[in-house]
Amino acid sequence: MMENLLSVINLKTYFYTSMGIVKAVDDVDLRIDNGRSVGLVGESGCGKTMTAFSIMRLVPRPGRIISGKILFKDRNLLDLGEKEMRDIRGKQISMVFQDPMTYLNPVMKVKDQIAEVILLHQSESKRKAKEKKVIEVLKKVRIPSPSKVAEYYPHQLSGGMRQRILIAMALSCNPALLIADEPTTALDVTVQAQVLNLIKDLKKETGISLLLITHDLGIVADICDEVNVMYAGKIVEHADVFKLYENPLHPYTQGLLSSALSIDEFKETLTTIEGSVPDLINPPQGCRFNPRCKLARDNCRQKVPLPIEIELGHTVSCCLYG
C-alpha cells in the first residue's frame, strides 16, 4: 500500500458571476501517493487548472472553494490560515504554470527570482548560501552556462529556457509535490520533448510526487503512473495508465483516445467528439456528457452517475455500468 501524500475529497469550487454560478470544480475526488505521477486529463474548460488552483488555495475572485477537503500529509489545507498556507506553497507544494512569461517578473534577473523563493522558505543558514543554491538549481534543470544565465532577464531567454527557470524555482526548496499545469503548451515540439524528459529525469532523481495537467494523452502515457479523466468539472474515470489505455470505460475517455493520432495507425479522417464542453452555469441534467454521448440512454439524462469500481483501482462514473 502506497503512503498517501494528497487527498482531495468532494471538492467544490464555484464562481459567483452576474450570469450565474459557474460550477468549475464539482465534487472532485483525487489521490496522489508518495513518489507517484498522476495525470489530470480533459478538454479546455473542464476544470483541470481550477482543481490545481484550489489545491494551492489560489482560486481567483469571484471564485470560492465552498466545500470539501484537501488533505496534504493528513492536514486539511482548507483549515489553514493564509500565513500557514504561504509556508506550504513553494516549500512543500510547488506549481509550474503553462505560460512562463506571465509568471516571471520581466524586470528581475533570473538569479534574483530564484533567490526570492529560497529566501522566503529556507532557514537562515541556507539563506547565506543562496547564490550557490541558485547555481545548483539551474544545473539541476540542465541550464547550460548557469552562472551566465543567472544574470539574464526573462526576455533574453527562449520559451524552453523560461519554462526551465520556472521548474528551477518550483524545485528550489525541494517540495514533496510538484503540480505541472500544461508545462509544454506554448513550446514547439522539439522543446516540448526536452522539457518532458527533464521532468521525468528530475522525478527519478528527487522522488518527488507529480500532478500533471494536460490534454495530451501521449504525454500522460509517457510520464504518469495513474490517470484521472475530467469532464465538465467532474472526474469521470480513474485508473492506472496501463488499464486506462488498454480498457477505457467511459465514452468520453474512449472518444479522447480514438481522437489521438498515432504513428502506428493510418487514419484518412480524424475522429472527433461532436459538440463542446457544456456551460457550467447550466450543465445538462444527469450525466454531463450525455448530450455528446452516442451511447446515451434515458437514465443518462436523468441520473447523476456515481463512481463505480469496475476492477481494482479502475473507477468510472457512467450509467452504462452497474
CSV table of C-alpha atoms in Angstrom, one decimal:
chain,number,residue,atom,x,y,z
A,1,MET,CA,0.0,0.0,0.0
A,2,MET,CA,1.4,3.4,-1.1
A,3,GLU,CA,1.7,6.1,1.5
A,4,ASN,CA,-0.8,8.9,0.8
A,5,LEU,CA,0.5,12.4,0.2
A,6,LEU,CA,-2.5,14.3,-1.1
A,7,SER,CA,-6.2,13.5,-1.0
A,8,VAL,CA,-8.8,15.8,-2.5
A,9,ILE,CA,-12.3,14.8,-1.2
A,10,ASN,CA,-15.6,16.1,-2.5
A,11,LEU,CA,-14.1,19.4,-3.6
A,12,LYS,CA,-16.4,22.1,-5.0
A,13,THR,CA,-15.1,25.4,-6.3
A,14,TYR,CA,-17.7,27.7,-7.7
A,15,PHE,CA,-17.5,31.1,-9.4
A,16,TYR,CA,-20.2,33.6,-8.5
A,17,THR,CA,-20.8,35.8,-11.6
A,18,SER,CA,-23.5,38.1,-12.8
A,19,MET,CA,-24.6,35.4,-15.2
A,20,GLY,CA,-25.0,32.7,-12.5
A,21,ILE,CA,-22.9,30.2,-10.6
A,22,VAL,CA,-20.1,28.5,-12.6
A,23,LYS,CA,-19.5,25.1,-11.1
A,24,ALA,CA,-15.9,24.8,-12.2
A,25,VAL,CA,-14.9,22.0,-9.9
A,26,ASP,CA,-17.9,20.0,-8.7
A,27,ASP,CA,-17.5,17.2,-6.2
A,28,VAL,CA,-14.0,16.1,-7.3
A,29,ASP,CA,-12.0,13.3,-5.6
A,30,LEU,CA,-8.3,12.9,-6.3
A,31,ARG,CA,-5.5,11.0,-4.6
A,32,ILE,CA,-1.7,11.2,-5.0
A,33,ASP,CA,0.7,8.8,-3.2
A,34,ASN,CA,4.3,9.5,-2.4
A,35,GLY,CA,6.5,9.2,-5.4
A,36,ARG,CA,3.7,8.7,-7.9
A,37,SER,CA,2.9,10.6,-11.1
A,38,VAL,CA,-0.8,11.3,-11.6
A,39,GLY,CA,-2.3,12.8,-14.7
A,40,LEU,CA,-5.4,15.0,-14.9
A,41,VAL,CA,-6.7,14.9,-18.5
A,42,GLY,CA,-9.5,16.6,-20.3
A,43,GLU,CA,-10.5,19.3,-22.8
A,44,SER,CA,-10.0,23.0,-22.1
A,45,GLY,CA,-12.8,24.3,-19.8
A,46,CYS,CA,-13.2,21.0,-17.9
A,47,GLY,CA,-11.8,22.4,-14.6
A,48,LYS,CA,-8.3,20.9,-14.6
A,49,THR,CA,-6.4,24.2,-13.8
A,50,MET,CA,-9.0,25.3,-11.3
A,51,THR,CA,-8.5,22.0,-9.5
A,52,ALA,CA,-4.8,22.8,-9.2
A,53,PHE,CA,-5.5,26.4,-8.1
A,54,SER,CA,-7.9,25.0,-5.5
A,55,ILE,CA,-5.1,22.7,-4.1
A,56,MET,CA,-2.8,25.7,-3.9
A,57,ARG,CA,-5.5,27.9,-2.4
A,58,LEU,CA,-5.0,30.4,-5.3
A,59,VAL,CA,-8.6,30.5,-6.7
A,60,PRO,CA,-9.1,34.0,-8.2
A,61,ARG,CA,-12.2,36.0,-7.4
A,62,PRO,CA,-15.1,35.7,-7.8
A,63,GLY,CA,-14.3,32.0,-7.3
A,64,ARG,CA,-14.6,30.3,-4.0
A,65,ILE,CA,-14.0,26.9,-2.5
A,66,ILE,CA,-17.4,26.1,-1.0
A,67,SER,CA,-16.9,22.6,0.4
A,68,GLY,CA,-14.7,19.5,0.5
A,69,LYS,CA,-11.3,18.7,2.0
A,70,ILE,CA,-7.8,18.9,0.6
A,71,LEU,CA,-5.6,16.7,2.9
A,72,PHE,CA,-1.9,17.2,2.5
A,73,LYS,CA,0.2,15.0,4.8
A,74,ASP,CA,-3.1,14.5,6.8
A,75,ARG,CA,-3.6,18.3,7.3
A,76,ASN,CA,-6.7,19.9,5.7
A,77,LEU,CA,-5.3,22.8,3.7
A,78,LEU,CA,-8.7,24.5,3.8
A,79,ASP,CA,-8.5,24.8,7.6
A,80,LEU,CA,-5.1,26.7,7.5
A,81,GLY,CA,-4.7,30.4,7.8
A,82,GLU,CA,-3.1,32.4,5.0
A,83,LYS,CA,0.3,32.6,6.7
A,84,GLU,CA,0.4,28.8,7.2
A,85,MET,CA,-0.6,28.3,3.6
A,86,ARG,CA,2.2,30.6,2.4
A,87,ASP,CA,4.7,28.3,4.2
A,88,ILE,CA,3.4,25.3,2.3
A,89,ARG,CA,3.2,27.0,-1.2
A,90,GLY,CA,6.6,26.7,-2.8
A,91,LYS,CA,8.2,24.8,0.1
A,92,GLN,CA,6.1,21.7,0.2
A,93,ILE,CA,3.8,22.1,-2.9
A,94,SER,CA,5.1,23.9,-6.0
A,95,MET,CA,3.4,24.7,-9.2
A,96,VAL,CA,4.7,25.2,-12.8
A,97,PHE,CA,2.4,27.2,-14.9
A,98,GLN,CA,1.7,26.9,-18.7
A,99,ASP,CA,2.9,30.4,-19.7
A,100,PRO,CA,6.2,31.2,-18.1
A,101,MET,CA,6.3,34.8,-19.3
A,102,THR,CA,3.2,35.6,-17.4
A,103,TYR,CA,4.6,34.3,-14.1
A,104,LEU,CA,8.2,35.6,-14.4
A,105,ASN,CA,9.0,39.2,-13.4
A,106,PRO,CA,10.3,40.9,-16.5
A,107,VAL,CA,12.4,43.4,-14.6
A,108,MET,CA,14.2,40.9,-12.3
A,109,LYS,CA,17.2,38.9,-13.2
A,110,VAL,CA,16.8,35.1,-13.1
A,111,LYS,CA,19.1,34.7,-10.1
A,112,ASP,CA,17.0,37.2,-8.1
A,113,GLN,CA,13.7,35.5,-8.9
A,114,ILE,CA,15.0,32.1,-7.8
A,115,ALA,CA,16.8,33.6,-4.7
A,116,GLU,CA,13.5,35.2,-3.7
A,117,VAL,CA,11.8,31.8,-3.4
A,118,ILE,CA,14.8,30.4,-1.4
A,119,LEU,CA,14.9,33.5,0.9
A,120,LEU,CA,11.2,33.1,1.6
A,121,HIS,CA,11.3,29.4,2.7
A,122,GLN,CA,14.8,28.4,3.7
A,123,SER,CA,16.5,28.7,7.1
A,124,GLU,CA,18.9,31.4,7.9
A,125,SER,CA,22.0,29.2,7.4
A,126,LYS,CA,20.8,28.3,3.9
A,127,ARG,CA,19.9,31.9,3.0
A,128,LYS,CA,23.6,32.8,3.3
A,129,ALA,CA,24.4,30.2,0.6
A,130,LYS,CA,21.6,31.4,-1.7
A,131,GLU,CA,24.0,32.3,-4.6
A,132,LYS,CA,25.4,28.8,-4.6
A,133,LYS,CA,22.0,27.3,-4.3
A,134,VAL,CA,20.7,29.3,-7.3
A,135,ILE,CA,23.5,27.9,-9.5
A,136,GLU,CA,22.9,24.4,-8.2
A,137,VAL,CA,19.2,24.6,-9.1
A,138,LEU,CA,20.0,25.9,-12.6
A,139,LYS,CA,22.3,23.0,-13.1
A,140,LYS,CA,19.6,20.6,-11.9
A,141,VAL,CA,17.3,21.7,-14.7
A,142,ARG,CA,20.1,21.3,-17.3
A,143,ILE,CA,20.6,25.0,-17.9
A,144,PRO,CA,23.8,25.5,-19.9
A,145,SER,CA,26.3,28.1,-18.6
A,146,PRO,CA,24.2,28.6,-15.4
A,147,SER,CA,26.3,31.4,-14.0
A,148,LYS,CA,25.8,33.4,-17.2
A,149,VAL,CA,22.0,32.6,-17.5
A,150,ALA,CA,21.5,33.7,-13.8
A,151,GLU,CA,22.4,37.2,-14.9
A,152,TYR,CA,19.8,37.3,-17.7
A,153,TYR,CA,16.3,38.8,-17.7
A,154,PRO,CA,13.4,36.7,-18.9
A,155,HIS,CA,13.1,38.4,-22.2
A,156,GLN,CA,16.6,37.3,-23.1
A,157,LEU,CA,15.6,33.6,-22.8
A,158,SER,CA,13.8,31.3,-25.2
A,159,GLY,CA,10.4,29.8,-24.3
A,160,GLY,CA,12.0,26.5,-23.3
A,161,MET,CA,14.6,28.2,-21.2
A,162,ARG,CA,12.0,30.3,-19.4
A,163,GLN,CA,10.0,27.1,-18.7
A,164,ARG,CA,13.2,25.6,-17.2
A,165,ILE,CA,13.6,28.6,-15.0
A,166,LEU,CA,10.0,28.2,-13.7
A,167,ILE,CA,10.8,24.5,-12.9
A,168,ALA,CA,14.0,25.6,-11.2
A,169,MET,CA,12.0,28.0,-9.0
A,170,ALA,CA,9.5,25.3,-8.2
A,171,LEU,CA,12.2,22.8,-7.2
A,172,SER,CA,14.4,25.2,-5.3
A,173,CYS,CA,13.0,24.3,-1.9
A,174,ASN,CA,12.7,20.5,-2.5
A,175,PRO,CA,8.9,20.2,-2.4
A,176,ALA,CA,7.1,16.9,-1.9
A,177,LEU,CA,4.6,17.6,-4.6
A,178,LEU,CA,5.0,19.4,-8.0
A,179,ILE,CA,1.9,20.5,-9.9
A,180,ALA,CA,2.7,21.0,-13.6
A,181,ASP,CA,-0.1,22.8,-15.5
A,182,GLU,CA,0.2,22.2,-19.2
A,183,PRO,CA,4.0,22.8,-18.9
A,184,THR,CA,4.7,22.4,-22.7
A,185,THR,CA,1.6,24.1,-24.3
A,186,ALA,CA,3.4,27.2,-25.6
A,187,LEU,CA,6.5,25.3,-26.8
A,188,ASP,CA,7.4,23.8,-30.1
A,189,VAL,CA,7.6,20.1,-30.5
A,190,THR,CA,11.4,19.6,-30.0
A,191,VAL,CA,11.5,21.8,-26.9
A,192,GLN,CA,8.4,20.0,-25.5
A,193,ALA,CA,10.3,16.8,-25.6
A,194,GLN,CA,13.3,18.3,-23.8
A,195,VAL,CA,11.1,19.7,-21.0
A,196,LEU,CA,9.2,16.5,-20.6
A,197,ASN,CA,12.4,14.5,-20.4
A,198,LEU,CA,13.7,16.9,-17.9
A,199,ILE,CA,10.5,16.4,-15.7
A,200,LYS,CA,10.9,12.7,-15.9
A,201,ASP,CA,14.6,12.8,-15.0
A,202,LEU,CA,14.0,15.1,-12.1
A,203,LYS,CA,11.2,12.9,-10.7
A,204,LYS,CA,13.6,9.9,-10.8
A,205,GLU,CA,16.4,11.8,-9.1
A,206,THR,CA,14.3,13.5,-6.4
A,207,GLY,CA,11.5,11.0,-5.8
A,208,ILE,CA,9.0,13.9,-5.9
A,209,SER,CA,5.3,13.3,-6.5
A,210,LEU,CA,3.8,14.9,-9.6
A,211,LEU,CA,0.3,16.1,-10.7
A,212,LEU,CA,0.5,16.6,-14.4
A,213,ILE,CA,-2.4,18.6,-16.0
A,214,THR,CA,-2.6,18.2,-19.8
A,215,HIS,CA,-4.9,17.5,-22.7
A,216,ASP,CA,-2.3,15.4,-24.4
A,217,LEU,CA,-2.8,11.6,-23.8
A,218,GLY,CA,0.6,10.9,-25.3
A,219,ILE,CA,2.3,12.9,-22.6
A,220,VAL,CA,0.3,11.1,-19.9
A,221,ALA,CA,1.3,7.7,-21.3
A,222,ASP,CA,5.0,8.7,-21.2
A,223,ILE,CA,5.1,10.2,-17.7
A,224,CYS,CA,2.2,9.2,-15.5
A,225,ASP,CA,1.5,6.1,-13.3
A,226,GLU,CA,-2.2,6.9,-12.9
A,227,VAL,CA,-4.7,8.9,-14.9
A,228,ASN,CA,-7.8,10.9,-13.9
A,229,VAL,CA,-10.1,11.9,-16.8
A,230,MET,CA,-12.0,15.1,-16.1
A,231,TYR,CA,-15.1,16.4,-17.9
A,232,ALA,CA,-17.2,19.5,-17.1
A,233,GLY,CA,-15.9,19.8,-13.5
A,234,LYS,CA,-16.1,16.1,-12.6
A,235,ILE,CA,-13.7,13.2,-12.6
A,236,VAL,CA,-15.4,10.6,-14.9
A,237,GLU,CA,-12.7,7.9,-14.9
A,238,HIS,CA,-9.6,6.9,-12.9
A,239,ALA,CA,-7.2,4.0,-13.5
A,240,ASP,CA,-3.5,3.3,-13.7
A,241,VAL,CA,-2.1,4.3,-17.1
A,242,PHE,CA,-2.0,0.7,-18.5
A,243,LYS,CA,-5.5,-0.2,-17.5
A,244,LEU,CA,-6.9,3.1,-18.9
A,245,TYR,CA,-5.2,2.7,-22.3
A,246,GLU,CA,-6.0,-1.0,-22.6
A,247,ASN,CA,-9.6,-0.8,-21.4
A,248,PRO,CA,-11.1,2.7,-21.4
A,249,LEU,CA,-14.6,2.5,-20.0
A,250,HIS,CA,-16.2,5.9,-20.1
A,251,PRO,CA,-17.4,7.0,-23.6
A,252,TYR,CA,-15.6,10.4,-23.1
A,253,THR,CA,-12.3,8.6,-22.4
A,254,GLN,CA,-12.9,6.3,-25.4
A,255,GLY,CA,-13.5,9.5,-27.5
A,256,LEU,CA,-10.3,11.1,-26.3
A,257,LEU,CA,-8.2,8.1,-27.1
A,258,SER,CA,-9.8,7.5,-30.5
A,259,SER,CA,-9.2,11.1,-31.5
A,260,ALA,CA,-5.5,10.9,-30.7
A,261,LEU,CA,-3.1,10.5,-33.6
A,262,SER,CA,-0.6,7.6,-33.7
A,263,ILE,CA,2.3,6.8,-35.9
A,264,ASP,CA,1.3,3.2,-35.8
A,265,GLU,CA,-2.1,3.7,-37.3
A,266,PHE,CA,-3.1,5.4,-40.5
A,267,LYS,CA,-6.3,7.5,-40.5
A,268,GLU,CA,-7.8,9.1,-43.5
A,269,THR,CA,-10.1,11.2,-41.3
A,270,LEU,CA,-9.5,12.4,-37.8
A,271,THR,CA,-12.0,11.1,-35.2
A,272,THR,CA,-13.6,13.8,-33.1
A,273,ILE,CA,-16.0,14.2,-30.3
A,274,GLU,CA,-19.0,16.1,-31.6
A,275,GLY,CA,-20.1,19.2,-29.7
A,276,SER,CA,-18.3,21.1,-26.9
A,277,VAL,CA,-17.9,21.2,-23.1
A,278,PRO,CA,-21.3,22.4,-21.7
A,279,ASP,CA,-22.0,25.7,-20.0
A,280,LEU,CA,-21.1,25.1,-16.3
A,281,ILE,CA,-23.6,27.6,-15.2
A,282,ASN,CA,-26.4,25.4,-16.5
A,283,PRO,CA,-24.9,22.0,-17.0
A,284,PRO,CA,-27.0,19.2,-18.5
A,285,GLN,CA,-29.2,17.1,-16.2
A,286,GLY,CA,-27.9,13.7,-15.4
A,287,CYS,CA,-24.5,12.8,-16.8
A,288,ARG,CA,-22.9,15.9,-18.1
A,289,PHE,CA,-21.5,14.1,-21.1
A,290,ASN,CA,-24.9,12.8,-22.3
A,291,PRO,CA,-25.6,15.5,-25.0
A,292,ARG,CA,-22.3,14.4,-26.8
A,293,CYS,CA,-22.5,10.7,-26.0
A,294,LYS,CA,-23.5,8.3,-28.8
A,295,LEU,CA,-24.4,5.6,-26.2
A,296,ALA,CA,-26.6,7.9,-24.0
A,297,ARG,CA,-29.9,6.4,-22.8
A,298,ASP,CA,-32.9,7.9,-20.9
A,299,ASN,CA,-31.4,7.3,-17.5
A,300,CYS,CA,-28.2,9.1,-18.5
A,301,ARG,CA,-30.3,12.2,-18.9
A,302,GLN,CA,-31.9,11.8,-15.5
A,303,LYS,CA,-29.4,10.3,-13.1
A,304,VAL,CA,-26.1,11.7,-12.0
A,305,PRO,CA,-23.7,8.7,-12.2
A,306,LEU,CA,-21.7,7.8,-9.1
A,307,PRO,CA,-18.2,6.3,-9.2
A,308,ILE,CA,-18.2,2.5,-9.6
A,309,GLU,CA,-15.0,0.4,-9.2
A,310,ILE,CA,-15.1,-2.0,-12.1
A,311,GLU,CA,-11.8,-3.6,-11.2
A,312,LEU,CA,-9.2,-2.9,-8.6
A,313,GLY,CA,-8.0,0.7,-9.0
A,314,HIS,CA,-10.2,1.3,-12.0
A,315,THR,CA,-13.2,3.6,-11.3
A,316,VAL,CA,-15.8,5.0,-13.7
A,317,SER,CA,-18.8,7.4,-13.3
A,318,CYS,CA,-21.2,6.2,-16.1
A,319,CYS,CA,-24.7,4.9,-16.2
A,320,LEU,CA,-23.7,2.2,-18.6
A,321,TYR,CA,-22.0,0.3,-15.7
A,322,GLY,CA,-23.5,-1.1,-12.5
